[in-house]
Short mmCIF file of C-alpha atoms in Angstrom, two decimals:
data_model
loop_
_atom_site.label_atom_id
_atom_site.label_comp_id
_atom_site.label_asym_id
_atom_site.label_seq_id
_atom_site.Cartn_x
_atom_site.Cartn_y
_atom_site.Cartn_z
CA MET D 1 90.20 84.36 120.73
CA ASN D 2 93.14 85.46 122.90
CA GLU D 3 92.60 87.97 125.71
CA ARG D 4 93.95 90.93 123.73
CA SER D 5 91.77 90.19 120.68
CA SER D 6 88.71 89.65 122.90
CA ARG D 7 89.19 93.03 124.56
CA ALA D 8 89.59 94.75 121.19
CA VAL D 9 86.42 93.20 119.76
CA ALA D 10 84.40 93.90 122.91
CA LYS D 11 85.58 97.53 123.00
CA HIS D 12 84.71 98.08 119.37
CA ALA D 13 81.32 96.39 119.74
CA ALA D 14 80.42 98.67 122.63
CA SER D 15 81.31 101.79 120.65
CA CYS D 16 79.25 100.58 117.68
CA VAL D 17 76.17 100.01 119.84
CA LEU D 18 76.50 103.48 121.38
CA ALA D 19 76.60 104.95 117.86
CA VAL D 20 73.54 103.08 116.57
CA VAL D 21 71.11 106.01 116.95
CA ALA D 22 73.21 108.18 114.66
CA LEU D 23 73.82 105.37 112.21
CA THR D 24 70.17 104.41 111.89
CA ALA D 25 69.42 107.99 110.91
CA GLY D 26 70.19 106.27 107.66
CA CYS D 27 69.53 108.21 104.52
CA SER D 28 70.22 111.72 105.79
CA ASP D 29 73.35 113.68 104.93
CA ASP D 30 74.51 113.07 108.52
CA ASP D 31 75.22 109.40 107.74
CA ARG D 32 78.81 109.70 106.67
CA PRO D 33 81.95 107.74 107.57
CA SER D 34 83.42 109.12 110.79
CA SER D 35 86.47 111.09 109.73
CA SER D 36 88.67 114.12 110.07
CA PRO D 37 89.79 116.45 107.27
CA PRO D 38 92.26 114.79 104.86
CA PRO D 39 95.97 115.60 105.23
CA ALA D 40 96.85 118.64 103.15
CA ASP D 41 99.85 116.94 101.54
CA VAL D 42 97.95 113.89 100.27
CA PRO D 43 96.81 114.18 96.64
CA ALA D 44 93.14 113.44 96.05
CA GLN D 45 91.44 111.84 93.07
CA ASP D 46 89.15 114.06 91.05
CA ALA D 47 85.79 112.30 91.28
CA SER D 48 84.88 113.50 87.80
CA THR D 49 87.90 111.80 86.19
CA GLY D 50 87.35 108.39 84.62
CA PHE D 51 89.52 105.94 82.72
CA ASP D 52 89.27 102.88 80.55
CA ALA D 53 90.56 99.87 82.53
CA ALA D 54 91.62 98.24 79.28
CA SER D 55 94.07 101.11 78.69
CA ILE D 56 95.98 100.50 81.94
CA THR D 57 98.37 97.60 82.50
CA PRO D 58 98.16 96.59 86.19
CA ARG D 59 101.38 95.97 88.08
CA PRO D 60 102.08 92.24 88.51
CA ASP D 61 102.63 92.53 92.28
CA LEU D 62 99.33 94.13 93.27
CA CYS D 63 98.30 91.13 95.40
CA GLU D 64 101.69 90.87 97.11
CA GLY D 65 103.41 92.62 99.99
CA LEU D 66 100.34 93.65 101.98
CA ALA D 67 100.29 93.36 105.78
CA ARG D 68 97.07 92.98 107.77
CA GLN D 69 96.92 95.51 110.59
CA GLY D 70 94.34 97.19 112.77
CA ASP D 71 91.91 95.65 115.24
CA ALA D 72 89.44 92.86 114.61
CA VAL D 73 86.05 94.48 113.94
CA PRO D 74 82.72 92.86 114.95
CA GLU D 75 79.86 93.03 112.44
CA LEU D 76 76.88 95.01 113.70
CA GLU D 77 73.40 94.31 112.32
CA LEU D 78 71.10 97.32 112.14
CA ARG D 79 67.34 97.36 111.65
CA GLY D 80 66.29 99.19 108.49
CA ASP D 81 67.91 99.74 105.12
CA ALA D 82 71.43 100.87 104.31
CA PRO D 83 71.91 104.64 104.03
CA ALA D 84 72.11 106.28 100.63
CA PRO D 85 75.63 106.50 99.17
CA LEU D 86 77.18 109.96 99.08
CA GLY D 87 80.03 109.48 96.62
CA GLY D 88 82.83 111.97 97.20
CA THR D 89 86.58 112.38 96.76
CA ILE D 90 88.70 109.35 97.62
CA VAL D 91 92.00 110.16 99.35
CA PRO D 92 94.89 107.89 98.31
CA GLY D 93 96.72 106.15 101.15
CA THR D 94 96.54 103.13 103.44
CA TYR D 95 93.26 102.38 105.22
CA ASP D 96 92.25 99.95 107.96
CA LEU D 97 88.85 98.32 108.29
CA ALA D 98 87.03 100.20 111.06
CA GLU D 99 83.36 99.13 110.92
CA LEU D 100 81.24 96.31 109.46
CA TYR D 101 77.48 96.70 109.07
CA ALA D 102 74.66 94.38 108.02
CA TYR D 103 71.17 95.79 107.40
CA ALA D 104 68.12 93.70 108.31
CA GLY D 105 65.46 95.84 106.60
CA GLU D 106 62.19 96.92 108.17
CA GLN D 107 60.12 94.56 110.30
CA PRO D 108 57.51 92.53 108.33
CA GLY D 109 54.07 94.11 108.34
CA GLY D 110 55.30 97.29 109.97
CA SER D 111 55.01 95.77 113.45
CA ASP D 112 55.00 98.27 116.30
CA GLU D 113 56.42 95.71 118.71
CA GLU D 114 59.66 96.74 120.32
CA THR D 115 62.61 95.02 118.69
CA PRO D 116 66.33 95.62 119.17
CA GLY D 117 67.70 98.33 116.90
CA SER D 118 71.04 96.60 116.63
CA LYS D 119 72.85 93.41 117.50
CA ILE D 120 76.23 91.78 117.06
CA THR D 121 76.00 89.07 114.40
CA GLY D 122 78.83 86.90 115.69
CA ARG D 123 80.91 87.54 112.59
CA ALA D 124 83.99 89.76 112.52
CA GLY D 125 86.64 90.99 110.13
CA GLN D 126 90.03 92.59 109.80
CA GLY D 127 91.42 94.31 106.74
CA THR D 128 93.88 96.66 105.10
CA LEU D 129 93.18 98.69 101.95
CA VAL D 130 95.83 100.53 99.92
CA VAL D 131 94.44 103.15 97.50
CA THR D 132 96.22 104.94 94.66
CA GLN D 133 94.71 107.06 91.89
CA TYR D 134 93.56 103.99 89.94
CA GLU D 135 94.23 100.97 92.18
CA MET D 136 92.67 99.46 95.29
CA ARG D 137 94.56 96.63 97.00
CA PHE D 138 92.78 94.65 99.72
CA LEU D 139 94.05 92.19 102.32
CA GLU D 140 91.02 90.79 104.11
CA ALA D 141 90.25 88.20 106.78
CA ARG D 142 86.91 87.09 108.19
CA GLY D 143 86.00 84.78 111.05
CA ALA D 144 83.90 84.24 114.15
CA ALA D 145 83.95 87.15 116.60
CA GLU D 146 84.98 84.89 119.47
CA SER D 147 87.90 83.29 117.62
CA ASP D 148 91.54 84.33 117.33
CA ALA D 149 91.87 86.82 114.47
CA LYS D 150 95.42 85.65 113.82
CA ALA D 151 94.04 82.28 112.72
CA TRP D 152 91.57 83.70 110.19
CA PRO D 153 92.37 82.89 106.56
CA GLU D 154 93.56 85.86 104.52
CA GLN D 155 92.63 86.85 100.99
CA ALA D 156 94.53 89.41 98.93
CA ARG D 157 92.83 91.00 95.93
CA ALA D 158 93.23 94.08 93.78
CA VAL D 159 91.07 96.12 91.42
CA LEU D 160 91.45 99.01 89.03
CA TYR D 161 88.75 101.56 89.76
CA ARG D 162 87.17 104.80 88.67
CA VAL D 163 84.46 106.96 90.22
CA ASP D 164 81.11 107.34 88.47
CA GLY D 165 78.87 109.59 90.54
CA THR D 166 78.24 107.75 93.82
CA SER D 167 79.59 104.43 92.50
CA LEU D 168 83.00 102.79 92.29
CA VAL D 169 83.37 101.00 88.97
CA SER D 170 86.00 98.37 89.74
CA THR D 171 87.69 95.77 87.55
CA ALA D 172 89.33 92.84 89.33
CA VAL D 173 92.93 92.19 88.24
CA CYS D 174 94.14 89.65 90.82
CA PRO D 175 94.09 86.94 92.01
CA THR D 176 91.60 86.53 89.14
CA THR D 177 90.26 88.92 86.53
CA ALA D 178 86.60 89.79 86.06
CA LEU D 179 84.29 92.17 84.27
CA PRO D 180 83.71 95.59 85.88
CA VAL D 181 81.24 95.86 88.74
CA SER D 182 79.66 98.98 90.20
CA LEU D 183 79.53 99.44 94.00
CA PRO D 184 77.99 102.43 95.81
CA PHE D 185 80.36 104.30 98.13
CA SER D 186 80.71 107.28 100.44
CA ALA D 187 84.01 109.13 100.90
CA VAL D 188 84.17 111.95 103.43
CA GLY D 189 87.49 113.21 104.75
CA THR D 190 89.53 110.20 105.83
CA GLY D 191 86.58 107.77 105.84
CA LEU D 192 85.64 105.45 102.98
CA ALA D 193 82.46 103.34 103.11
CA ILE D 194 81.95 100.67 100.43
CA PHE D 195 78.54 99.06 99.95
CA VAL D 196 79.63 95.53 99.02
CA ASP D 197 76.01 94.47 98.41
CA PRO D 198 72.54 95.92 99.20
CA THR D 199 72.66 94.74 102.83
CA HIS D 200 76.34 95.02 103.80
CA ARG D 201 78.64 98.01 104.20
CA GLU D 202 82.35 98.18 105.08
CA VAL D 203 83.88 101.35 106.50
CA TYR D 204 87.62 102.04 106.26
CA THR D 205 89.63 104.79 107.96
CA LEU D 206 92.76 106.38 106.48
CA ARG D 207 95.87 106.02 108.60
CA PRO D 208 97.47 109.28 109.81
#
């Protein structure tokens, strides 16, 4: 990794470790994406509004024209389970990947031995997410934390989505199509956390 990328990853890793006590508070209402109030002039999606993906024709260029920006983000592994999703109102706009979390679960047998509450996994990511009322467009890259983020392979993908309680029901439309999947999420202010599976969570922050 070049010197600039190394400094960015190291700085972000340090801030994540300092925040681990608050993050491992886990399932309380305090575990929300770090955020500020949404801009007043940005329209928000009504979380109670749904749609039938089959009734919408996706634009053919959804996987084109995205630019990867923001810093490379190290993945932080936390002891315990992922926090409960909060749902919320998703603010349309352009987001950057801000945090990556992996959850290791509780220690086997309820051991009282002291174990680290968090650690850097050695993996890292960088990503941009563009959200409209019905579309989410991702440009993602993953690699080793100590490597040059510019060399990481990129993947563009897009989904049509709707909100169902605390879940995003998303239907992939490019580069391939797929049946709808349901992913828990938390949206608070300008933060959007997506639970990509039971042990991994990605947090995005809306650009000003």
